[in-house]
Structure formats: structure tokens, C-alpha cells
Tab-separated table of C-alpha atoms in Angstrom:
chain	number	residue	atom	x	y	z
T	11	MET	CA	-52.498	-4.648	19.420
T	12	SER	CA	-48.992	-6.490	18.078
T	13	GLN	CA	-49.088	-5.905	14.269
T	14	PRO	CA	-49.444	-9.854	12.630
T	15	ARG	CA	-46.267	-11.437	11.858
T	16	SER	CA	-45.563	-12.316	8.352
T	17	TRP	CA	-46.422	-15.562	7.942
T	18	HIS	CA	-50.759	-14.751	8.978
T	19	VAL	CA	-51.846	-13.471	5.485
T	20	PRO	CA	-50.045	-16.381	2.738
T	21	ALA	CA	-50.952	-19.420	6.346
T	22	LEU	CA	-54.439	-17.825	6.023
T	23	LEU	CA	-54.862	-17.675	2.160
T	24	PHE	CA	-53.633	-21.127	1.983
T	25	ALA	CA	-56.361	-22.630	4.545
T	26	LEU	CA	-59.006	-20.424	2.251
T	27	VAL	CA	-57.776	-21.615	-1.195
T	28	TRP	CA	-56.848	-25.391	0.189
T	29	LEU	CA	-60.275	-25.098	2.487
T	30	SER	CA	-62.231	-24.500	-1.512
T	31	CYS	CA	-60.209	-27.056	-3.148
T	32	ILE	CA	-61.193	-29.692	-0.969
T	33	TRP	CA	-65.103	-29.445	-0.024
T	34	PHE	CA	-65.910	-29.944	-3.367
T	35	GLY	CA	-65.605	-32.707	-5.538
T	36	SER	CA	-66.903	-33.675	-9.026
T	37	TRP	CA	-67.877	-36.765	-10.664
T	38	ALA	CA	-65.821	-39.665	-9.796
T	39	PHE	CA	-66.780	-41.453	-13.382
T	40	ASN	CA	-65.151	-38.847	-15.534
T	41	PRO	CA	-63.619	-40.448	-18.042
T	42	ASN	CA	-60.319	-37.615	-17.606
T	43	SER	CA	-60.465	-38.356	-13.858
T	44	ALA	CA	-61.514	-42.243	-13.862
T	45	THR	CA	-58.270	-42.976	-16.888
T	46	ARG	CA	-55.483	-41.818	-14.330
T	47	ILE	CA	-56.802	-42.660	-10.670
T	48	LEU	CA	-57.964	-46.484	-12.168
T	49	ALA	CA	-53.831	-46.400	-13.811
T	50	ALA	CA	-52.832	-45.392	-11.017
T	51	THR	CA	-54.766	-48.076	-8.889
T	52	ALA	CA	-53.498	-50.426	-11.664
T	53	ILE	CA	-49.708	-49.915	-10.498
T	54	VAL	CA	-50.202	-49.325	-6.798
T	55	GLU	CA	-52.039	-53.297	-7.138
T	56	THR	CA	-50.483	-54.923	-9.640
T	57	GLY	CA	-47.256	-52.961	-10.513
T	58	SER	CA	-48.296	-52.639	-13.964
T	59	ALA	CA	-49.711	-49.432	-16.048
T	60	ARG	CA	-52.374	-51.971	-17.988
T	61	ILE	CA	-55.506	-50.447	-16.877
T	62	ASP	CA	-57.111	-54.600	-18.816
T	63	PRO	CA	-59.550	-55.100	-15.783
T	64	TYR	CA	-61.120	-51.749	-15.963
T	65	ALA	CA	-60.938	-50.829	-19.852
T	66	ALA	CA	-65.127	-50.080	-19.828
T	67	MET	CA	-65.435	-47.832	-16.767
T	68	THR	CA	-64.052	-45.267	-19.099
T	69	ILE	CA	-64.200	-44.129	-22.518
T	70	ASP	CA	-59.736	-42.702	-22.569
T	71	LYS	CA	-58.046	-45.637	-22.468
T	72	ALA	CA	-55.165	-46.427	-25.232
T	73	GLN	CA	-54.052	-49.324	-26.569
T	74	PHE	CA	-50.551	-50.912	-27.549
T	75	ASP	CA	-49.873	-54.444	-28.931
T	76	GLY	CA	-53.673	-55.278	-27.185
T	77	HIS	CA	-53.568	-54.499	-24.211
T	78	PHE	CA	-55.379	-50.721	-22.750
T	79	TYR	CA	-53.134	-47.846	-20.992
T	80	MET	CA	-54.420	-44.703	-19.607
T	81	ASP	CA	-54.474	-41.959	-22.590
T	82	LYS	CA	-53.185	-38.919	-21.498
T	83	ALA	CA	-49.605	-37.414	-18.930
T	84	PRO	CA	-48.743	-39.424	-16.750
T	85	GLY	CA	-48.186	-36.106	-13.643
T	86	MET	CA	-51.805	-36.508	-12.341
T	87	THR	CA	-51.258	-40.527	-12.215
T	88	LEU	CA	-47.583	-40.153	-10.979
T	89	MET	CA	-49.162	-37.883	-7.579
T	90	ALA	CA	-51.695	-39.721	-6.707
T	91	LEU	CA	-49.525	-43.003	-5.879
T	92	PRO	CA	-49.448	-42.791	-3.127
T	93	PHE	CA	-52.522	-41.503	-1.794
T	94	VAL	CA	-54.202	-44.503	-3.695
T	95	ALA	CA	-52.214	-46.605	-1.716
T	96	ALA	CA	-52.898	-45.008	1.593
T	97	THR	CA	-55.850	-45.546	0.546
T	98	ASN	CA	-56.273	-48.507	0.142
T	99	TRP	CA	-54.381	-49.580	3.397
T	100	VAL	CA	-56.430	-47.389	5.298
T	101	THR	CA	-59.779	-48.700	3.792
T	102	GLN	CA	-58.223	-52.336	3.154
T	103	GLN	CA	-60.508	-52.584	0.350
T	104	THR	CA	-58.832	-52.929	-3.541
T	105	SER	CA	-60.160	-52.930	-6.897
T	106	ALA	CA	-60.988	-56.500	-6.450
T	107	ASP	CA	-63.315	-55.246	-4.073
T	108	VAL	CA	-66.150	-53.835	-6.190
T	109	PRO	CA	-67.532	-53.897	-10.273
T	110	HIS	CA	-65.310	-52.794	-12.896
T	111	GLN	CA	-68.150	-51.813	-14.486
T	112	LEU	CA	-69.034	-48.326	-15.979
T	113	PHE	CA	-72.426	-46.529	-13.831
T	114	ASP	CA	-72.222	-49.118	-10.466
T	115	PRO	CA	-72.158	-47.350	-6.819
T	116	ASP	CA	-69.453	-49.259	-5.426
T	117	ALA	CA	-67.857	-48.438	-8.443
T	118	GLU	CA	-67.937	-44.775	-8.650
T	119	ALA	CA	-67.006	-44.605	-4.291
T	120	PHE	CA	-63.852	-46.182	-5.143
T	121	LEU	CA	-63.164	-44.143	-7.188
T	122	ARG	CA	-64.429	-40.748	-5.759
T	123	LEU	CA	-62.214	-41.294	-2.560
T	124	ARG	CA	-59.697	-42.495	-4.513
T	125	MET	CA	-59.714	-39.037	-6.672
T	126	ARG	CA	-60.195	-36.628	-3.078
T	127	ALA	CA	-57.537	-37.682	-1.269
T	128	ALA	CA	-55.095	-36.931	-4.325
T	129	ILE	CA	-57.193	-33.707	-3.948
T	130	ALA	CA	-56.529	-32.912	-0.735
T	131	GLY	CA	-52.655	-34.186	-0.358
T	132	ILE	CA	-51.961	-32.397	-3.755
T	133	GLY	CA	-54.328	-30.671	-6.716
T	134	ALA	CA	-55.684	-28.053	-3.185
T	135	VAL	CA	-52.016	-27.991	-2.250
T	136	LEU	CA	-50.816	-27.143	-5.717
T	137	THR	CA	-53.368	-24.462	-6.373
T	138	ALA	CA	-52.855	-23.192	-2.651
T	139	LEU	CA	-49.471	-22.682	-3.503
T	140	ALA	CA	-50.156	-20.568	-6.470
T	141	ALA	CA	-52.393	-18.658	-4.655
T	142	ILE	CA	-49.216	-17.739	-2.095
T	143	ALA	CA	-46.854	-17.266	-4.924
T	144	LEU	CA	-48.863	-14.493	-6.494
T	145	LEU	CA	-49.814	-12.428	-3.476
T	146	ASP	CA	-46.127	-12.390	-3.485
T	147	LEU	CA	-46.226	-11.072	-6.781
T	148	GLY	CA	-48.705	-9.203	-6.788
T	149	THR	CA	-47.883	-7.199	-3.994
T	150	GLY	CA	-44.427	-6.924	-5.639
T	151	ILE	CA	-46.259	-5.582	-8.818
T	152	GLY	CA	-49.116	-3.567	-7.369
T	153	GLY	CA	-46.932	-2.496	-4.483
T	154	ASN	CA	-49.280	-3.208	-1.810
T	155	ARG	CA	-50.535	-6.393	0.100
T	156	ALA	CA	-53.902	-5.750	-0.641
T	157	ALA	CA	-52.557	-6.181	-4.929
T	158	GLY	CA	-50.814	-9.665	-4.131
T	159	LEU	CA	-54.741	-10.762	-2.601
T	160	PHE	CA	-56.618	-9.426	-5.533
T	161	THR	CA	-54.515	-11.186	-7.095
T	162	ALA	CA	-54.528	-14.452	-5.631
T	163	VAL	CA	-57.744	-14.462	-4.441
T	164	SER	CA	-59.332	-13.720	-8.411
T	165	PHE	CA	-56.706	-16.376	-9.003
T	166	ALA	CA	-57.980	-19.219	-7.279
T	167	LEU	CA	-60.809	-18.705	-5.875
T	168	GLY	CA	-62.548	-15.582	-8.876
T	169	THR	CA	-62.158	-18.149	-12.095
T	170	THR	CA	-62.242	-21.958	-13.192
T	171	VAL	CA	-59.015	-22.731	-11.511
T	172	TRP	CA	-61.000	-23.877	-7.933
T	173	GLY	CA	-63.613	-26.124	-9.777
T	174	TRP	CA	-61.180	-27.476	-12.053
T	175	THR	CA	-59.038	-28.054	-8.717
T	176	THR	CA	-61.891	-30.669	-7.540
T	177	THR	CA	-61.663	-32.978	-10.759
T	178	TRP	CA	-58.200	-34.931	-11.452
T	179	PHE	CA	-57.462	-33.505	-14.686
T	180	GLY	CA	-53.961	-31.700	-15.354
T	181	HIS	CA	-55.686	-27.992	-16.184
T	182	ALA	CA	-55.422	-26.982	-12.760
T	183	ALA	CA	-51.951	-28.264	-11.775
T	184	ALA	CA	-50.213	-27.605	-15.015
T	185	THR	CA	-51.920	-24.024	-14.782
T	186	SER	CA	-51.312	-23.173	-10.936
T	187	LEU	CA	-47.268	-24.778	-11.587
T	188	ILE	CA	-46.619	-22.065	-14.298
T	189	ALA	CA	-47.630	-19.879	-12.088
T	190	ILE	CA	-45.167	-20.738	-9.015
T	191	ALA	CA	-42.511	-20.580	-12.680
T	192	LEU	CA	-44.257	-16.540	-12.898
T	193	TRP	CA	-43.282	-16.501	-9.511
T	194	ALA	CA	-40.056	-18.084	-9.662
T	195	VAL	CA	-38.447	-15.991	-12.083
T	196	TRP	CA	-39.878	-13.372	-11.127
T	197	ARG	CA	-38.704	-13.577	-6.803
T	198	GLY	CA	-34.947	-14.692	-8.822
T	199	THR	CA	-34.595	-12.386	-11.386
T	200	ARG	CA	-35.171	-8.658	-8.669
T	201	ASP	CA	-32.637	-7.966	-6.709
T	202	GLY	CA	-29.197	-9.659	-8.855
T	203	LEU	CA	-30.509	-13.365	-9.042
T	204	THR	CA	-30.786	-15.875	-6.438
T	205	ALA	CA	-29.585	-19.568	-7.575
T	206	ARG	CA	-32.328	-21.289	-6.063
T	207	TYR	CA	-34.849	-19.643	-7.641
T	208	ALA	CA	-34.246	-20.684	-11.206
T	209	LEU	CA	-34.253	-23.965	-10.154
T	210	ILE	CA	-37.239	-23.398	-8.776
T	211	ALA	CA	-38.566	-22.403	-12.010
T	212	GLY	CA	-37.377	-25.689	-14.000
T	213	LEU	CA	-38.875	-28.064	-11.698
T	214	ALA	CA	-42.444	-26.271	-12.239
T	215	LEU	CA	-42.179	-25.555	-15.599
T	216	GLY	CA	-40.951	-29.642	-16.128
T	217	TRP	CA	-43.469	-30.598	-13.943
T	218	ALA	CA	-45.887	-28.836	-15.672
T	219	VAL	CA	-45.178	-30.393	-18.947
T	220	VAL	CA	-45.521	-34.211	-16.833
T	221	VAL	CA	-48.871	-33.024	-15.796
T	222	GLU	CA	-49.659	-31.848	-19.527
T	223	HIS	CA	-47.720	-32.803	-22.566
T	224	GLY	CA	-49.661	-29.020	-23.663
T	225	ALA	CA	-47.269	-27.328	-21.321
T	226	LEU	CA	-44.434	-27.618	-23.181
T	227	LEU	CA	-45.662	-24.641	-25.589
T	228	LEU	CA	-48.116	-22.661	-23.339
T	229	GLY	CA	-45.260	-22.537	-20.187
T	230	ALA	CA	-42.628	-21.098	-23.253
T	231	PRO	CA	-43.504	-17.557	-22.381
T	232	VAL	CA	-42.327	-17.618	-19.108
T	233	ALA	CA	-39.266	-20.022	-20.124
T	234	LEU	CA	-38.159	-16.858	-22.961
T	235	TRP	CA	-39.415	-13.962	-20.368
T	236	ALA	CA	-36.718	-15.162	-17.889
T	237	LEU	CA	-33.727	-15.676	-20.797
T	238	TRP	CA	-34.415	-11.543	-21.191
T	239	ARG	CA	-34.597	-10.927	-17.627
T	240	ILE	CA	-31.075	-12.515	-17.204
T	241	ARG	CA	-29.547	-11.055	-20.228
T	242	ASP	CA	-27.144	-9.063	-18.773
T	243	ALA	CA	-25.841	-10.985	-16.031
T	244	ASP	CA	-22.126	-11.778	-16.667
T	245	ARG	CA	-21.226	-14.967	-18.300
T	246	ALA	CA	-20.593	-17.071	-15.410
T	247	THR	CA	-24.096	-15.943	-13.479
T	248	LEU	CA	-25.503	-16.820	-16.569
T	249	LEU	CA	-24.622	-20.080	-17.250
T	250	ARG	CA	-24.992	-21.229	-13.705
T	251	THR	CA	-28.624	-19.695	-13.980
T	252	ILE	CA	-29.565	-21.611	-17.363
T	253	GLY	CA	-28.111	-24.749	-15.921
T	254	LEU	CA	-30.563	-24.635	-12.705
T	255	ALA	CA	-33.130	-24.660	-14.669
T	256	ILE	CA	-32.010	-26.984	-17.048
T	257	MET	CA	-30.857	-29.311	-13.741
T	258	GLY	CA	-34.668	-28.517	-12.471
T	259	GLY	CA	-36.749	-29.405	-15.851
T	260	MET	CA	-34.667	-32.420	-16.155
T	261	VAL	CA	-35.281	-33.545	-12.939
T	262	ALA	CA	-38.965	-32.903	-13.514
T	263	ALA	CA	-39.007	-35.602	-16.364
T	264	ILE	CA	-37.003	-38.673	-15.236
T	265	PRO	CA	-40.550	-39.753	-14.093
T	266	LEU	CA	-42.048	-39.651	-17.297
T	267	LEU	CA	-39.258	-40.972	-19.086
T	268	ALA	CA	-39.386	-43.646	-16.684
T	269	TYR	CA	-42.917	-44.378	-16.633
T	270	ASN	CA	-42.774	-44.278	-20.667
T	271	LEU	CA	-40.107	-46.550	-20.783
T	272	ALA	CA	-41.978	-48.915	-18.407
T	273	THR	CA	-45.094	-49.033	-19.834
T	274	PHE	CA	-44.355	-48.949	-23.601
T	275	GLY	CA	-40.739	-50.127	-23.948
T	276	HIS	CA	-39.351	-46.117	-24.818
T	277	PRO	CA	-39.248	-43.282	-23.045
T	278	PHE	CA	-40.718	-40.429	-26.072
T	279	THR	CA	-43.488	-43.303	-26.607
T	280	THR	CA	-46.597	-41.541	-25.453
T	281	GLY	CA	-50.063	-42.756	-24.094
T	282	TYR	CA	-51.675	-40.085	-26.814
T	283	SER	CA	-50.129	-41.557	-29.323
T	284	GLY	CA	-52.477	-44.597	-28.874
T	285	VAL	CA	-55.575	-43.243	-28.870
T	286	VAL	CA	-58.715	-45.038	-28.894
T	287	GLY	CA	-61.841	-44.110	-29.651
T	288	PHE	CA	-61.328	-40.278	-30.758
T	289	GLU	CA	-60.156	-40.176	-34.555
T	290	GLY	CA	-59.693	-36.091	-33.919
T	291	MET	CA	-56.321	-36.702	-32.436
T	292	LYS	CA	-54.670	-37.784	-35.382
T	293	GLN	CA	-54.993	-34.661	-37.069
T	294	GLY	CA	-51.673	-32.274	-37.072
T	295	LEU	CA	-49.765	-33.120	-33.113
T	296	PHE	CA	-51.463	-34.841	-30.969
T	297	GLY	CA	-54.896	-32.571	-33.094
T	298	LEU	CA	-52.679	-29.863	-32.154
T	299	THR	CA	-53.796	-28.134	-36.157
T	300	TYR	CA	-54.228	-24.175	-36.406
T	301	PRO	CA	-56.235	-21.905	-34.178
T	302	LYS	CA	-59.862	-20.590	-35.662
T	303	LEU	CA	-60.949	-16.756	-36.046
T	304	ASP	CA	-64.836	-18.256	-34.210
T	305	ILE	CA	-63.389	-20.855	-32.121
T	306	LEU	CA	-60.811	-17.841	-30.832
T	307	ILE	CA	-64.342	-15.774	-30.101
T	308	GLU	CA	-66.180	-18.672	-28.558
T	309	ILE	CA	-63.386	-19.356	-26.328
T	310	LEU	CA	-63.255	-15.968	-24.778
T	311	PHE	CA	-67.000	-14.258	-25.531
T	312	GLY	CA	-68.902	-17.063	-26.334
T	313	LYS	CA	-71.655	-18.268	-24.098
T	314	ARG	CA	-70.934	-22.760	-23.925
T	315	ARG	CA	-67.219	-22.141	-22.992
T	316	GLY	CA	-65.797	-18.157	-23.538
T	317	ILE	CA	-64.059	-17.547	-19.618
T	318	ILE	CA	-65.874	-13.686	-18.876
T	319	TRP	CA	-68.911	-15.745	-18.555
T	320	VAL	CA	-66.582	-18.346	-15.885
T	321	ALA	CA	-64.528	-15.038	-14.678
T	322	PRO	CA	-65.643	-12.594	-14.860
T	323	ILE	CA	-62.683	-10.935	-12.935
T	324	LEU	CA	-60.340	-11.370	-15.889
T	325	ALA	CA	-62.418	-8.727	-17.510
T	326	LEU	CA	-60.250	-6.038	-15.384
T	327	ALA	CA	-56.932	-7.822	-16.864
T	328	PRO	CA	-56.254	-6.100	-19.783
T	329	PHE	CA	-56.445	-2.288	-17.969
T	330	GLY	CA	-53.963	-3.917	-16.204
T	331	ILE	CA	-51.894	-4.857	-18.644
T	332	TRP	CA	-52.361	-1.364	-20.373
T	333	THR	CA	-50.599	-0.089	-17.226
T	334	LEU	CA	-47.239	-2.571	-17.562
T	335	LEU	CA	-46.879	-1.529	-21.429
T	336	ARG	CA	-46.803	1.912	-20.610
T	337	ASP	CA	-43.797	1.995	-17.390
T	338	PRO	CA	-40.680	1.101	-19.030
T	339	ALA	CA	-39.889	-0.598	-16.144
T	340	ARG	CA	-42.631	-3.452	-16.051
T	341	ARG	CA	-43.081	-3.274	-19.804
T	342	ASP	CA	-41.998	-7.123	-19.984
T	343	LEU	CA	-44.623	-7.945	-16.717
T	344	GLY	CA	-46.854	-6.565	-20.018
T	345	VAL	CA	-45.621	-8.146	-23.208
T	346	LEU	CA	-45.254	-11.572	-21.118
T	347	ALA	CA	-49.243	-11.020	-20.066
T	348	VAL	CA	-49.562	-10.662	-23.833
T	349	ALA	CA	-47.667	-13.044	-24.764
T	350	GLY	CA	-48.831	-16.011	-22.332
T	351	ALA	CA	-52.276	-15.005	-22.499
T	352	ALA	CA	-52.566	-15.429	-26.122
T	353	THR	CA	-50.252	-18.648	-26.681
T	354	CYS	CA	-52.570	-20.043	-24.059
T	355	PHE	CA	-56.037	-18.802	-25.987
T	356	LEU	CA	-54.482	-20.006	-28.973
T	357	TYR	CA	-53.462	-23.315	-28.596
T	358	HIS	CA	-56.926	-23.822	-27.334
T	359	ALA	CA	-58.395	-22.462	-30.966
T	360	ALA	CA	-56.278	-24.849	-32.545
T	361	TYR	CA	-57.702	-28.145	-30.633
T	362	VAL	CA	-59.754	-30.461	-32.235
T	363	TYR	CA	-61.855	-31.651	-29.675
T	364	TRP	CA	-61.352	-27.244	-28.833
T	365	ASP	CA	-64.968	-28.048	-26.306
T	366	GLY	CA	-63.551	-30.383	-23.925
T	367	GLY	CA	-66.515	-32.570	-24.070
T	368	ASN	CA	-68.394	-31.888	-20.691
T	369	ALA	CA	-66.760	-28.718	-19.162
T	370	THR	CA	-67.291	-25.034	-17.878
T	371	GLY	CA	-65.888	-22.851	-19.572
T	372	PRO	CA	-62.058	-23.129	-21.619
T	373	ARG	CA	-60.123	-25.812	-19.574
T	374	HIS	CA	-57.871	-26.514	-21.734
T	375	ALA	CA	-56.813	-22.317	-22.288
T	376	LEU	CA	-56.617	-22.775	-18.150
T	377	PRO	CA	-52.625	-21.183	-18.015
T	378	ALA	CA	-54.016	-18.358	-19.376
T	379	ILE	CA	-55.228	-17.396	-16.203
T	380	ALA	CA	-51.728	-17.493	-14.799
T	381	TYR	CA	-50.431	-14.958	-17.337
T	382	LEU	CA	-53.486	-12.755	-16.696
T	383	ALA	CA	-53.125	-12.723	-13.218
T	384	LEU	CA	-50.100	-10.378	-13.777
T	385	GLY	CA	-52.586	-7.880	-15.306
T	386	LEU	CA	-55.331	-8.091	-12.109
T	387	ALA	CA	-51.913	-7.677	-10.240
T	388	ALA	CA	-51.608	-4.142	-12.420
T	389	TYR	CA	-54.305	-2.909	-12.410
T	390	TRP	CA	-55.722	-2.819	-8.140
T	391	GLY	CA	-52.034	-1.312	-7.915
T	392	SER	CA	-52.760	1.944	-10.770
T	393	ALA	CA	-56.822	2.131	-9.164
T	394	SER	CA	-57.997	4.866	-8.114
T	395	ARG	CA	-60.259	4.261	-5.913
T	396	ILE	CA	-63.930	3.926	-7.200
T	397	GLU	CA	-61.891	1.469	-9.576
T	398	ARG	CA	-60.500	-0.949	-6.763
T	399	ALA	CA	-64.733	-0.483	-5.074
T	400	LEU	CA	-65.434	-2.084	-9.363
T	401	GLY	CA	-62.400	-4.535	-8.460
T	402	LEU	CA	-64.070	-6.131	-5.443
T	403	ALA	CA	-67.811	-5.720	-7.183
T	404	PHE	CA	-65.988	-7.856	-9.812
T	405	LEU	CA	-64.230	-9.942	-8.017
T	406	ALA	CA	-67.259	-10.478	-5.105
T	407	ALA	CA	-69.371	-11.092	-8.168
T	408	SER	CA	-66.760	-13.584	-9.672
T	409	VAL	CA	-65.575	-15.282	-6.550
T	410	ALA	CA	-69.803	-16.557	-5.804
T	411	LEU	CA	-70.116	-17.692	-9.435
T	412	ASN	CA	-67.093	-20.439	-9.308
T	413	LEU	CA	-68.479	-20.858	-5.637
T	414	ILE	CA	-71.544	-21.852	-7.476
T	415	ILE	CA	-69.602	-23.647	-10.975
T	416	ALA	CA	-67.820	-25.635	-8.133
T	417	ALA	CA	-70.617	-26.632	-6.033
T	418	VAL	CA	-72.994	-28.046	-8.875
T	419	ASP	CA	-70.482	-29.286	-11.135
T	420	ILE	CA	-67.819	-27.861	-13.467
T	421	GLN	CA	-68.032	-30.921	-15.461
T	422	ALA	CA	-71.198	-29.546	-17.631
T	423	PRO	CA	-72.384	-31.700	-19.840
T	424	ALA	CA	-71.657	-30.730	-23.352
T	425	GLN	CA	-75.408	-30.701	-24.649
T	426	PHE	CA	-75.951	-27.376	-22.533
T	427	ALA	CA	-75.383	-24.347	-24.771
T	428	ALA	CA	-75.146	-22.309	-22.677
T	429	PRO	CA	-74.201	-23.994	-19.023
T	430	LEU	CA	-74.198	-21.101	-16.402
T	431	THR	CA	-78.321	-20.817	-17.076
T	432	ASP	CA	-79.475	-24.336	-18.585
T	433	HIS	CA	-77.458	-26.265	-15.851
T	434	ILE	CA	-75.369	-24.358	-13.365
T	435	LEU	CA	-78.166	-22.471	-11.720
T	436	PRO	CA	-81.626	-24.562	-12.344
T	437	GLY	CA	-78.299	-28.067	-10.492
T	438	LEU	CA	-77.792	-24.437	-7.778
T	439	LEU	CA	-81.623	-23.653	-7.380
T	440	ALA	CA	-82.238	-27.856	-6.719
T	441	LEU	CA	-79.420	-28.579	-4.475
T	442	ASN	CA	-78.060	-30.867	-6.882
T	443	LEU	CA	-74.059	-30.083	-4.944
T	444	ARG	CA	-70.901	-32.341	-4.752
T	445	THR	CA	-70.435	-31.274	-0.926
T	446	LEU	CA	-67.580	-33.218	1.449
T	447	PRO	CA	-70.040	-33.641	4.450
T	448	ASN	CA	-72.848	-34.626	1.427
T	449	GLU	CA	-70.756	-37.294	-0.346
T	450	PHE	CA	-69.454	-38.778	2.807
T	451	TRP	CA	-71.162	-37.917	6.038
T	452	GLY	CA	-74.729	-38.446	4.830
T	453	TRP	CA	-75.467	-34.521	5.565
T	454	SER	CA	-77.705	-32.973	3.025
T	455	PRO	CA	-76.597	-31.340	0.490
T	456	GLY	CA	-77.498	-27.400	1.980
T	457	ALA	CA	-75.948	-28.231	5.286
T	458	GLY	CA	-72.829	-29.325	3.422
T	459	LEU	CA	-72.843	-25.858	1.958
T	460	THR	CA	-73.968	-23.336	4.531
T	461	LEU	CA	-71.508	-25.225	6.918
T	462	TYR	CA	-68.269	-24.173	4.332
T	463	LEU	CA	-69.882	-20.552	3.814
T	464	ILE	CA	-69.288	-20.510	7.640
T	465	LEU	CA	-66.431	-22.061	7.593
T	466	ALA	CA	-64.920	-20.473	4.772
T	467	GLY	CA	-66.521	-16.737	5.880
T	468	ALA	CA	-64.528	-17.095	9.464
T	469	LEU	CA	-60.786	-17.512	6.752
T	470	ALA	CA	-61.691	-14.562	4.437
T	471	ALA	CA	-62.127	-12.121	7.623
T	472	LEU	CA	-59.246	-13.227	9.376
T	473	LEU	CA	-57.365	-12.782	6.086
T	474	ALA	CA	-58.631	-9.248	5.685
T	475	LEU	CA	-58.257	-8.306	9.393
T	476	ALA	CA	-54.088	-9.489	8.995
T	477	CYS	CA	-54.156	-7.947	5.414
T	478	ARG	CA	-55.255	-4.459	6.961
T	479	ARG	CA	-53.299	-4.779	10.271
T	480	SER	CA	-49.824	-5.031	8.206
T	481	ALA	CA	-50.246	-2.878	6.428
T	482	PRO	CA	-47.884	0.129	6.348
T	483	ASP	CA	-49.826	3.611	8.478
């Protein structure tokens, strides 16, 4: 039997992750998603980012000089522009054809179609590309393709990265971009310095900041790690590498500065400075103060927002990180994993609106998963047969759990003290699901879920077979 080509495993992984992320949906009227799609609609249809006609459709908005605007970083809106424009052209429908009212079914259908198009064209693609990057990185850390696949599937389908990709929030995109930057730094410094990877890392980190301004802090450990990795290079190579990374970041920043200038009249004025209705944003730096211990414990272990409840696979990451810290040749990866994850969790614990409103898991700390993935790769690479069996059991449980979360509701209502048991599992039993077939083709939710399981199961089987056949004898 012939060996599979080198691209078979990445291609099948991409297909599985992309299919999984486009198959399930989220409530289009969630203010966080809606304000971004409404801003994109306004730009496409009027050339202005003002959302005055849609102001009643979202509570997430900013006000300047009597006009309303999106109050978020513009990256997701800018990425949605071609998909909103294409959807308007294909359907021959604009926002003028639907009521500008919250909860109106026609308005929700209008937003849902455009959000789903953007997810299919950008959001799901970014998550799938991050999975491929971690496949390569995990293979390098763990020493075999199985370690890479364990890392990639854990990241994309074993955590709430999956569910948040089904929304038009910025968390999943920023997390994927940070993961891609991690891979680019590792790949570019593994055997000497390769210039193009510096450019990729700069672009990825820069665009992560355009998507979520908090990524300026959450992605900083990657930048500092990159400087450490190239510390021994000669002066010319060092300057060229840093220059390319800075160039990538600057290229990514151009759309941000252009948007701010065109919208607010100043390149460094952001929508957050005009937020309406969220007084907590005036505390500290746009709602960031200092980490609180009780909140930190809650976002790690609490039933309401604890990450361990929605991604149990991450419980294995510390064991792999410890392996990295004990290995002098890979200690920098261990330090990076600890520093990166700690930065993300402390950032979340310092945010005044730490609960995230309607949310499943700690959405503001989502980039921690990119850093913890390093530990998962090392865990598999150093695991015994029994430990690998345990890892597969944790992965299976995590994937099953996140399938349910993505299908039922990544945006669990804020009033639930234990979203998994109080909302997600009852939603599954009642088949309150959002799948592509039942939202657009008129199928029943159960039939939509069944078709996904068939398609995803076939892809997963092909992926496992290709990975096994590509492994050395």
C-alpha cells in the first residue's frame, strides 16, 4: 500500500475543523456579533461606519457627536465586508428590506446569513489554519505526527475555540492568530533563521490586535519569546528578522488606523472610548484594573465560567509543560506556555466584565488555549501507553462536550450558575440545536446533527488512517 502524500493529513484536518465550525451556529442577535455585522452592513451599503439606523438592534455600541458606531475593535467587521457585500449581491437584498428591530425574525435571518457567510469564509478558515499550524508544531515538540494531531484536534475541537468560531466575536480569531504566530516563530527559528516566518508572525500578531485590542498584551509573550530565540544571531540577521516582523505588524495595523481615522477622525481613537451603557468600561484602562483571586479561581475551576469544565483536555497540559521545563533544550517552550497562559488568565481576572455576559466558559481568556497546546504536545510526546490512553479518553470527552456546546449554545445566558448542567445538557435533550441543515434547509435539528456525525466521522476515520500510514515504521 502506497504511503499518503505529506499534504493528506493537513488537508483532512483542515476539512474536519472547517466543516465542524461552519456546521453549527449561534444567535445572530447577540449584541457582540450583531454590532460587528451591522457595522459591516453600514459600510457596504452606505460607505460609513455609522450604525444609526440599527442602533435599536444592539446594546453594544459607541456614541460620538450624536451618532452611533460599533464599540469593538474593527478587525472582525473589516474581514466581514466582502462576505456581506457578496451576500447582498447574491440575495439582491439589503438592510432596507428588513425591519430594524431587535428580535424581528426577518432581521435575524438577514444577520444570520451574513454572519454564517463570514464564518465560512474567514472564521472557520482561521481556526482550521491554526489547527494545521499546531499539527506541525505539535509534531516537532512531541516527536511524532500523532502528537501533532493530538495537539491540533485538542485545540480546535476539544475546547471552546470550536464554539466561539461559530460566532462573530473576536476571541476565536485572535486565539487562532496567536497560535499561528507561535508556529511561525518556532518554524522560523528551528534550524537557523528563515525570514518569511518573521513576516508571518508579525502579520498574525498585528492582525490579532486589530481583531481584539487585548491581543497587544495577550500576544506579547510570543514576541518576547521570539526575541529570546534569535538572541544569538549576528547583528545583520537580527536586524533583518526584527525588521520583517515589525513590517508585518505595521502592514496589519494600516486597516486599523485607516478605520479609526475615517470613522472617528483620529487614527488612535477607538470605539471603546465612546461605549454606551457600560459604565464599568471607565474603570482602569477600558475596564481593565487588577486581577482578583476569586475571579481567577472562578475562570479556572468554577462551574459558571471555569475553563476546566468546558475543556477537560487542558487538565493534561500542566504535565506536558512540566516535561518541557525539565528539558534544557525545550525549556523556553515551557516558560512560554506558563507565561502566555498566566497572562491570559490574569488579564481575564482583571476585567470588570469578566463573566462575559452570555457565554460558555471564560471567553476573554481563550488565547490561553494556544499556549496550553504546547503542553498537550509535550504530554503526548513523553507519555507511556497508559498515559496516551488516558489522553485519548480526555480528548474524546472534550470533543463530545464541545460538540454539544457548539450545537446547543456557546452563548449560554448569563443567569445560569452552571451553564453545562442548567442549560447546555437540557438543550441537547430537547434537541434545541442550531445546525446548518435545520437553519437553512428546513431539516429537523436531530437530522442536522446526524448528518454532521456521519460526515465528520468519515473525515475523522480518514484522518486517523492517513496519520497512521504516514507514521514511521
